[in-house]
PDB file of C-alpha atoms in Angstrom:
ATOM      1  CA  MET I   1     -12.027  10.879  30.483  1.00  0.00           C
ATOM      2  CA  LYS I   2      -9.364   9.655  27.938  1.00  0.00           C
ATOM      3  CA  LEU I   3      -6.831   8.987  30.601  1.00  0.00           C
ATOM      4  CA  LEU I   4      -9.595   6.954  32.418  1.00  0.00           C
ATOM      5  CA  THR I   5      -9.933   4.767  29.658  1.00  0.00           C
ATOM      6  CA  VAL I   6      -6.250   4.425  29.039  1.00  0.00           C
ATOM      7  CA  LEU I   7      -6.059   3.131  33.040  1.00  0.00           C
ATOM      8  CA  ILE I   8      -8.765   0.725  32.515  1.00  0.00           C
ATOM      9  CA  CYS I   9      -7.139  -0.564  29.467  1.00  0.00           C
ATOM     10  CA  LEU I  10      -4.108  -1.070  31.376  1.00  0.00           C
ATOM     11  CA  VAL I  11      -5.348  -2.553  34.162  1.00  0.00           C
ATOM     12  CA  SER I  12      -7.239  -5.105  32.187  1.00  0.00           C
ATOM     13  CA  LEU I  13      -4.215  -6.298  30.137  1.00  0.00           C
ATOM     14  CA  THR I  14      -2.056  -6.510  33.424  1.00  0.00           C
ATOM     15  CA  SER I  15      -4.647  -8.973  34.895  1.00  0.00           C
ATOM     16  CA  PHE I  16      -4.150 -11.613  32.418  1.00  0.00           C
ATOM     17  CA  ALA I  17      -0.787 -13.537  32.818  1.00  0.00           C
ATOM     18  CA  GLN I  18       1.195 -13.631  29.523  1.00  0.00           C
ATOM     19  CA  PRO I  19       2.870 -16.457  28.037  1.00  0.00           C
ATOM     20  CA  LYS I  20       6.863 -16.223  28.946  1.00  0.00           C
ATOM     21  CA  ALA I  21       9.689 -17.971  27.031  1.00  0.00           C
ATOM     22  CA  ILE I  22      11.698 -20.458  29.039  1.00  0.00           C
ATOM     23  CA  LEU I  23      15.058 -20.370  27.170  1.00  0.00           C
ATOM     24  CA  ASP I  24      18.162 -22.569  27.381  1.00  0.00           C
ATOM     25  CA  LYS I  25      16.784 -24.613  30.675  1.00  0.00           C
ATOM     26  CA  THR I  26      15.793 -27.733  28.523  1.00  0.00           C
ATOM     27  CA  THR I  27      16.827 -28.906  24.985  1.00  0.00           C
ATOM     28  CA  TYR I  28      13.978 -27.614  23.807  1.00  0.00           C
ATOM     29  CA  GLN I  29      12.955 -24.006  24.136  1.00  0.00           C
ATOM     30  CA  PHE I  30       9.277 -23.539  25.432  1.00  0.00           C
ATOM     31  CA  TRP I  31       6.668 -21.189  26.290  1.00  0.00           C
ATOM     32  CA  LEU I  32       5.080 -21.222  29.549  1.00  0.00           C
ATOM     33  CA  ASN I  33       1.504 -19.979  30.509  1.00  0.00           C
ATOM     34  CA  GLU I  34       0.717 -19.791  34.061  1.00  0.00           C
ATOM     35  CA  PRO I  35      -2.837 -20.290  35.394  1.00  0.00           C
ATOM     36  CA  LYS I  36      -4.804 -17.250  36.588  1.00  0.00           C
ATOM     37  CA  SER I  37      -5.159 -18.948  39.882  1.00  0.00           C
ATOM     38  CA  VAL I  38      -2.341 -20.940  41.475  1.00  0.00           C
ATOM     39  CA  GLU I  39      -3.239 -23.773  43.510  1.00  0.00           C
ATOM     40  CA  GLU I  40      -1.078 -25.919  45.617  1.00  0.00           C
ATOM     41  CA  LYS I  41      -1.070 -28.498  42.972  1.00  0.00           C
ATOM     42  CA  ASN I  42      -1.960 -27.502  39.501  1.00  0.00           C
ATOM     43  CA  PRO I  43      -2.359 -29.660  36.023  1.00  0.00           C
ATOM     44  CA  LEU I  44       0.321 -29.199  33.396  1.00  0.00           C
ATOM     45  CA  PHE I  45      -0.932 -29.421  29.780  1.00  0.00           C
ATOM     46  CA  ILE I  46       1.701 -29.769  26.981  1.00  0.00           C
ATOM     47  CA  PHE I  47       1.089 -28.927  23.763  1.00  0.00           C
ATOM     48  CA  LEU I  48       2.887 -29.801  20.465  1.00  0.00           C
ATOM     49  CA  HIS I  49       2.918 -27.923  17.275  1.00  0.00           C
ATOM     50  CA  GLY I  50       3.020 -29.096  13.706  1.00  0.00           C
ATOM     51  CA  ARG I  51       6.051 -29.269  11.232  1.00  0.00           C
ATOM     52  CA  SER I  52       5.195 -25.777   9.965  1.00  0.00           C
ATOM     53  CA  LEU I  53       6.226 -23.988  13.189  1.00  0.00           C
ATOM     54  CA  SER I  54       9.362 -25.800  13.597  1.00  0.00           C
ATOM     55  CA  GLY I  55      12.592 -23.582  13.729  1.00  0.00           C
ATOM     56  CA  THR I  56      14.499 -21.767  16.011  1.00  0.00           C
ATOM     57  CA  ASN I  57      12.095 -18.496  16.198  1.00  0.00           C
ATOM     58  CA  ILE I  58       9.930 -19.285  19.261  1.00  0.00           C
ATOM     59  CA  ASP I  59       7.559 -16.803  18.473  1.00  0.00           C
ATOM     60  CA  ARG I  60       6.361 -18.801  15.615  1.00  0.00           C
ATOM     61  CA  VAL I  61       4.711 -21.034  18.072  1.00  0.00           C
ATOM     62  CA  LYS I  62       2.115 -18.756  19.008  1.00  0.00           C
ATOM     63  CA  ARG I  63       0.738 -18.868  15.284  1.00  0.00           C
ATOM     64  CA  TYR I  64      -1.779 -21.657  16.430  1.00  0.00           C
ATOM     65  CA  GLY I  65      -2.710 -24.238  18.880  1.00  0.00           C
ATOM     66  CA  ALA I  66      -2.950 -23.933  22.673  1.00  0.00           C
ATOM     67  CA  LEU I  67      -1.361 -20.495  22.820  1.00  0.00           C
ATOM     68  CA  LYS I  68      -3.615 -19.065  19.727  1.00  0.00           C
ATOM     69  CA  GLY I  69      -6.783 -20.481  22.582  1.00  0.00           C
ATOM     70  CA  VAL I  70      -4.966 -18.431  25.238  1.00  0.00           C
ATOM     71  CA  GLU I  71      -4.703 -15.261  23.187  1.00  0.00           C
ATOM     72  CA  LYS I  72      -8.215 -15.731  22.532  1.00  0.00           C
ATOM     73  CA  GLY I  73      -9.466 -15.557  25.973  1.00  0.00           C
ATOM     74  CA  ILE I  74      -9.479 -19.325  26.914  1.00  0.00           C
ATOM     75  CA  ASN I  75      -8.687 -19.672  30.745  1.00  0.00           C
ATOM     76  CA  ILE I  76      -6.912 -22.859  30.888  1.00  0.00           C
ATOM     77  CA  PRO I  77      -6.808 -23.873  34.672  1.00  0.00           C
ATOM     78  CA  GLY I  78      -3.271 -25.218  34.831  1.00  0.00           C
ATOM     79  CA  TYR I  79       0.008 -24.571  33.490  1.00  0.00           C
ATOM     80  CA  LEU I  80       0.421 -24.681  29.801  1.00  0.00           C
ATOM     81  CA  VAL I  81       3.569 -25.583  28.138  1.00  0.00           C
ATOM     82  CA  ALA I  82       4.285 -25.144  24.480  1.00  0.00           C
ATOM     83  CA  PRO I  83       7.865 -26.459  23.280  1.00  0.00           C
ATOM     84  CA  GLN I  84       9.236 -25.446  19.895  1.00  0.00           C
ATOM     85  CA  LEU I  85      10.728 -28.361  17.681  1.00  0.00           C
ATOM     86  CA  PRO I  86      14.125 -27.228  15.876  1.00  0.00           C
ATOM     87  CA  SER I  87      13.716 -29.977  13.042  1.00  0.00           C
ATOM     88  CA  GLY I  88      12.544 -33.685  12.616  1.00  0.00           C
ATOM     89  CA  PRO I  89      10.038 -35.816  14.472  1.00  0.00           C
ATOM     90  CA  TRP I  90       9.342 -35.037  18.255  1.00  0.00           C
ATOM     91  CA  ASN I  91      11.525 -36.812  20.708  1.00  0.00           C
ATOM     92  CA  ALA I  92       9.657 -38.285  23.697  1.00  0.00           C
ATOM     93  CA  ASP I  93      12.943 -37.850  25.836  1.00  0.00           C
ATOM     94  CA  LYS I  94      13.318 -34.055  25.131  1.00  0.00           C
ATOM     95  CA  ILE I  95       9.446 -33.771  25.688  1.00  0.00           C
ATOM     96  CA  ASP I  96       9.881 -35.270  29.293  1.00  0.00           C
ATOM     97  CA  GLU I  97      12.903 -33.140  29.786  1.00  0.00           C
ATOM     98  CA  ILE I  98      10.389 -30.152  30.273  1.00  0.00           C
ATOM     99  CA  VAL I  99       7.889 -32.055  32.203  1.00  0.00           C
ATOM    100  CA  SER I 100      10.667 -32.881  34.836  1.00  0.00           C
ATOM    101  CA  TYR I 101      11.490 -29.397  34.743  1.00  0.00           C
ATOM    102  CA  MET I 102       8.228 -27.809  35.052  1.00  0.00           C
ATOM    103  CA  ILE I 103       7.768 -30.860  38.222  1.00  0.00           C
ATOM    104  CA  ALA I 104      11.058 -29.511  39.873  1.00  0.00           C
ATOM    105  CA  ASN I 105      10.253 -25.840  39.768  1.00  0.00           C
ATOM    106  CA  TYR I 106       6.451 -25.286  39.662  1.00  0.00           C
ATOM    107  CA  ALA I 107       3.587 -26.769  41.897  1.00  0.00           C
ATOM    108  CA  ILE I 108       2.341 -29.621  39.411  1.00  0.00           C
ATOM    109  CA  ASP I 109       0.108 -31.894  40.222  1.00  0.00           C
ATOM    110  CA  GLU I 110       1.959 -35.262  38.883  1.00  0.00           C
ATOM    111  CA  SER I 111      -1.465 -37.152  38.653  1.00  0.00           C
ATOM    112  CA  ARG I 112      -2.728 -34.412  36.116  1.00  0.00           C
ATOM    113  CA  ILE I 113      -0.337 -34.330  33.553  1.00  0.00           C
ATOM    114  CA  TYR I 114      -1.799 -34.065  29.760  1.00  0.00           C
ATOM    115  CA  VAL I 115      -0.326 -33.970  26.423  1.00  0.00           C
ATOM    116  CA  THR I 116      -1.823 -32.953  23.068  1.00  0.00           C
ATOM    117  CA  GLY I 117      -0.547 -31.764  19.673  1.00  0.00           C
ATOM    118  CA  MET I 118      -1.512 -31.857  16.199  1.00  0.00           C
ATOM    119  CA  SER I 119       0.036 -33.137  12.983  1.00  0.00           C
ATOM    120  CA  LEU I 120       3.240 -33.894  13.469  1.00  0.00           C
ATOM    121  CA  GLY I 121       2.559 -32.949  17.205  1.00  0.00           C
ATOM    122  CA  GLY I 122      -0.066 -35.535  16.850  1.00  0.00           C
ATOM    123  CA  TYR I 123       2.606 -37.911  16.307  1.00  0.00           C
ATOM    124  CA  GLY I 124       4.562 -36.712  18.911  1.00  0.00           C
ATOM    125  CA  THR I 125       1.705 -36.705  21.140  1.00  0.00           C
ATOM    126  CA  MET I 126       1.490 -40.620  20.578  1.00  0.00           C
ATOM    127  CA  LYS I 127       5.266 -41.011  20.927  1.00  0.00           C
ATOM    128  CA  TYR I 128       5.217 -39.387  24.152  1.00  0.00           C
ATOM    129  CA  VAL I 129       2.333 -41.407  25.400  1.00  0.00           C
ATOM    130  CA  GLY I 130       3.845 -44.883  24.211  1.00  0.00           C
ATOM    131  CA  LYS I 131       7.297 -43.992  26.164  1.00  0.00           C
ATOM    132  CA  TYR I 132       5.590 -42.530  29.161  1.00  0.00           C
ATOM    133  CA  PRO I 133       2.425 -43.897  29.855  1.00  0.00           C
ATOM    134  CA  ASN I 134       2.931 -43.627  33.448  1.00  0.00           C
ATOM    135  CA  ARG I 135       3.068 -39.907  33.261  1.00  0.00           C
ATOM    136  CA  VAL I 136       0.283 -38.958  31.107  1.00  0.00           C
ATOM    137  CA  ALA I 137      -3.209 -38.964  32.687  1.00  0.00           C
ATOM    138  CA  ALA I 138      -4.893 -38.238  29.259  1.00  0.00           C
ATOM    139  CA  ALA I 139      -3.877 -37.523  25.632  1.00  0.00           C
ATOM    140  CA  ILE I 140      -5.514 -35.467  22.450  1.00  0.00           C
ATOM    141  CA  ALA I 141      -3.964 -36.093  19.240  1.00  0.00           C
ATOM    142  CA  ILE I 142      -5.225 -33.927  16.355  1.00  0.00           C
ATOM    143  CA  CYS I 143      -4.987 -34.893  12.524  1.00  0.00           C
ATOM    144  CA  GLY I 144      -1.885 -36.850  13.454  1.00  0.00           C
ATOM    145  CA  GLY I 145      -1.063 -40.318  13.745  1.00  0.00           C
ATOM    146  CA  GLY I 146       1.355 -42.918  15.612  1.00  0.00           C
ATOM    147  CA  GLU I 147       3.852 -45.664  15.169  1.00  0.00           C
ATOM    148  CA  ASP I 148       2.401 -49.509  15.873  1.00  0.00           C
ATOM    149  CA  ARG I 149       5.297 -50.316  18.221  1.00  0.00           C
ATOM    150  CA  ASP I 150       4.219 -47.600  20.667  1.00  0.00           C
ATOM    151  CA  ALA I 151       0.682 -49.096  20.402  1.00  0.00           C
ATOM    152  CA  CYS I 152       0.851 -51.487  23.176  1.00  0.00           C
ATOM    153  CA  ALA I 153       2.138 -49.262  25.974  1.00  0.00           C
ATOM    154  CA  SER I 154      -0.526 -46.964  25.429  1.00  0.00           C
ATOM    155  CA  THR I 155      -3.432 -48.966  26.178  1.00  0.00           C
ATOM    156  CA  THR I 156      -3.685 -47.865  30.054  1.00  0.00           C
ATOM    157  CA  VAL I 157      -3.875 -43.725  28.856  1.00  0.00           C
ATOM    158  CA  PRO I 158      -7.579 -42.440  27.959  1.00  0.00           C
ATOM    159  CA  ILE I 159      -6.479 -41.087  24.192  1.00  0.00           C
ATOM    160  CA  LYS I 160      -9.013 -39.090  22.189  1.00  0.00           C
ATOM    161  CA  LEU I 161      -7.934 -38.970  18.410  1.00  0.00           C
ATOM    162  CA  ILE I 162      -9.706 -36.196  16.336  1.00  0.00           C
ATOM    163  CA  HIS I 163      -9.390 -35.787  12.603  1.00  0.00           C
ATOM    164  CA  GLY I 164     -11.095 -34.294   9.606  1.00  0.00           C
ATOM    165  CA  ASP I 165     -12.803 -36.369   6.824  1.00  0.00           C
ATOM    166  CA  LYS I 166     -11.363 -33.625   4.314  1.00  0.00           C
ATOM    167  CA  ASP I 167      -8.087 -34.029   5.403  1.00  0.00           C
ATOM    168  CA  HIS I 168      -5.592 -34.150   2.355  1.00  0.00           C
ATOM    169  CA  ILE I 169      -2.316 -33.318   4.146  1.00  0.00           C
ATOM    170  CA  VAL I 170      -2.651 -36.192   6.875  1.00  0.00           C
ATOM    171  CA  PRO I 171      -5.329 -38.504   5.898  1.00  0.00           C
ATOM    172  CA  LEU I 172      -7.744 -39.857   8.196  1.00  0.00           C
ATOM    173  CA  LYS I 173      -6.458 -43.548   7.893  1.00  0.00           C
ATOM    174  CA  GLU I 174      -3.441 -42.392   9.951  1.00  0.00           C
ATOM    175  CA  SER I 175      -5.679 -41.777  13.069  1.00  0.00           C
ATOM    176  CA  LYS I 176      -7.819 -45.257  12.439  1.00  0.00           C
ATOM    177  CA  LYS I 177      -4.164 -46.962  11.953  1.00  0.00           C
ATOM    178  CA  ILE I 178      -3.063 -45.975  15.399  1.00  0.00           C
ATOM    179  CA  MET I 179      -6.536 -46.643  17.090  1.00  0.00           C
ATOM    180  CA  THR I 180      -7.026 -50.047  15.543  1.00  0.00           C
ATOM    181  CA  ALA I 181      -3.026 -50.908  16.812  1.00  0.00           C
ATOM    182  CA  ILE I 182      -4.036 -50.075  20.128  1.00  0.00           C
ATOM    183  CA  GLN I 183      -7.514 -51.916  20.120  1.00  0.00           C
ATOM    184  CA  ASN I 184      -5.457 -54.960  19.068  1.00  0.00           C
ATOM    185  CA  CYS I 185      -3.135 -54.910  22.159  1.00  0.00           C
ATOM    186  CA  ASP I 186      -6.301 -54.543  24.487  1.00  0.00           C
ATOM    187  CA  LYS I 187      -9.762 -54.256  22.896  1.00  0.00           C
ATOM    188  CA  ASN I 188     -10.916 -52.423  25.682  1.00  0.00           C
ATOM    189  CA  ALA I 189      -8.286 -49.524  25.842  1.00  0.00           C
ATOM    190  CA  PRO I 190      -9.850 -46.215  26.401  1.00  0.00           C
ATOM    191  CA  VAL I 191      -9.391 -44.935  23.182  1.00  0.00           C
ATOM    192  CA  GLU I 192     -11.503 -43.300  20.821  1.00  0.00           C
ATOM    193  CA  LEU I 193     -11.562 -41.501  17.240  1.00  0.00           C
ATOM    194  CA  GLU I 194     -13.648 -38.359  16.483  1.00  0.00           C
ATOM    195  CA  VAL I 195     -14.186 -37.838  12.734  1.00  0.00           C
ATOM    196  CA  VAL I 196     -15.067 -34.139  12.161  1.00  0.00           C
ATOM    197  CA  LYS I 197     -17.379 -33.746   9.116  1.00  0.00           C
ATOM    198  CA  GLY I 198     -16.175 -31.358   6.523  1.00  0.00           C
ATOM    199  CA  GLY I 199     -12.719 -30.776   8.737  1.00  0.00           C
ATOM    200  CA  THR I 200      -9.571 -30.106   6.870  1.00  0.00           C
ATOM    201  CA  HIS I 201      -5.905 -30.201   8.159  1.00  0.00           C
ATOM    202  CA  GLY I 202      -6.034 -26.559   8.911  1.00  0.00           C
ATOM    203  CA  SER I 203      -9.835 -26.270  10.137  1.00  0.00           C
ATOM    204  CA  VAL I 204      -9.393 -28.514  13.256  1.00  0.00           C
ATOM    205  CA  GLU I 205      -6.949 -26.162  14.802  1.00  0.00           C
ATOM    206  CA  ASP I 206     -10.104 -24.309  16.190  1.00  0.00           C
ATOM    207  CA  LEU I 207     -10.701 -26.893  18.760  1.00  0.00           C
ATOM    208  CA  TYR I 208      -7.913 -25.445  20.810  1.00  0.00           C
ATOM    209  CA  ARG I 209      -9.913 -22.217  21.103  1.00  0.00           C
ATOM    210  CA  HIS I 210     -12.664 -23.772  23.019  1.00  0.00           C
ATOM    211  CA  ILE I 211     -12.533 -25.166  26.638  1.00  0.00           C
ATOM    212  CA  ASP I 212     -14.096 -28.370  25.809  1.00  0.00           C
ATOM    213  CA  LEU I 213     -10.998 -29.659  24.477  1.00  0.00           C
ATOM    214  CA  TYR I 214      -9.501 -28.990  27.826  1.00  0.00           C
ATOM    215  CA  ASN I 215     -12.280 -29.733  29.831  1.00  0.00           C
ATOM    216  CA  TRP I 216     -12.184 -33.669  28.301  1.00  0.00           C
ATOM    217  CA  LEU I 217      -8.483 -33.845  29.225  1.00  0.00           C
ATOM    218  CA  MET I 218      -9.312 -32.995  32.792  1.00  0.00           C
ATOM    219  CA  GLN I 219     -11.903 -35.532  33.654  1.00  0.00           C
ATOM    220  CA  TYR I 220      -9.085 -37.928  33.827  1.00  0.00           C
ATOM    221  CA  SER I 221      -6.395 -38.118  36.889  1.00  0.00           C
ATOM    222  CA  LYS I 222      -3.725 -40.907  37.418  1.00  0.00           C
ATOM    223  CA  LYS I 223      -5.426 -40.831  40.954  1.00  0.00           C
TER     224      LYS I 223
END
C-alpha cells in the first residue's frame, strides 16, 4: 500500500511541467515554464520581478509572482518567462532579446505576447511597452509606475495598472501619473487603473496566484 502511494505521488509530480532555468542564451538569465498542452502557436507571458529579487542567484525569482502562481497550481495556457535583473532598472532591449529567443526556438504566437510585472517590474513593464508597443498584445503593471516619455508610444496597447491604496513603498500616485500621461497623449487610450482597497506593496502579489490576471491579458490579441 505504501509503495502504491509513493507511485501515485511520483506520477502526480511528473504530470506537471517544472520551470527550467535558461542560462547564457540571452543577457538576462531566465526561468521558462512550458504550457501543459503545447499548441501549434502559443501565447507568451513575460513576468518582471521587483528590486528585491535582483542579483545573480536565479532561484530568488521563484519567491513571488508568476512562478509562485505556477507553484501554487495555476495553469498558465502559454509559455511563461521570468528573467532575473542583475541590478539597476529593467532594460527593454534585453527583455526583447528574450522575446526574440523564444520566437526563434519555441512555437510562439506573435499576436499574443503579454508582459506583466510588479514594483520595479511594473516600471519595466511600462518601459517595454513604451519601446516595443508592436510586440505587446496587452500588459499589466502592478504597484509600479512609468516614465512620461514612454507614454505616447503606449497608447495603442491595452494596459491595466493595479495599485494598493495602502502602498507606502511605491505610492498610488505613481500609477495615476503614468495613466494621466498616456491619456494626455490619447484620451481614448485603452488604459485603466484598478485600486485595491487596503492593498499594500506586498499584498497585491497575490493576484499572480489567480487565473483572472492571465485571463484579462488573454482577451487581447494583436490580430
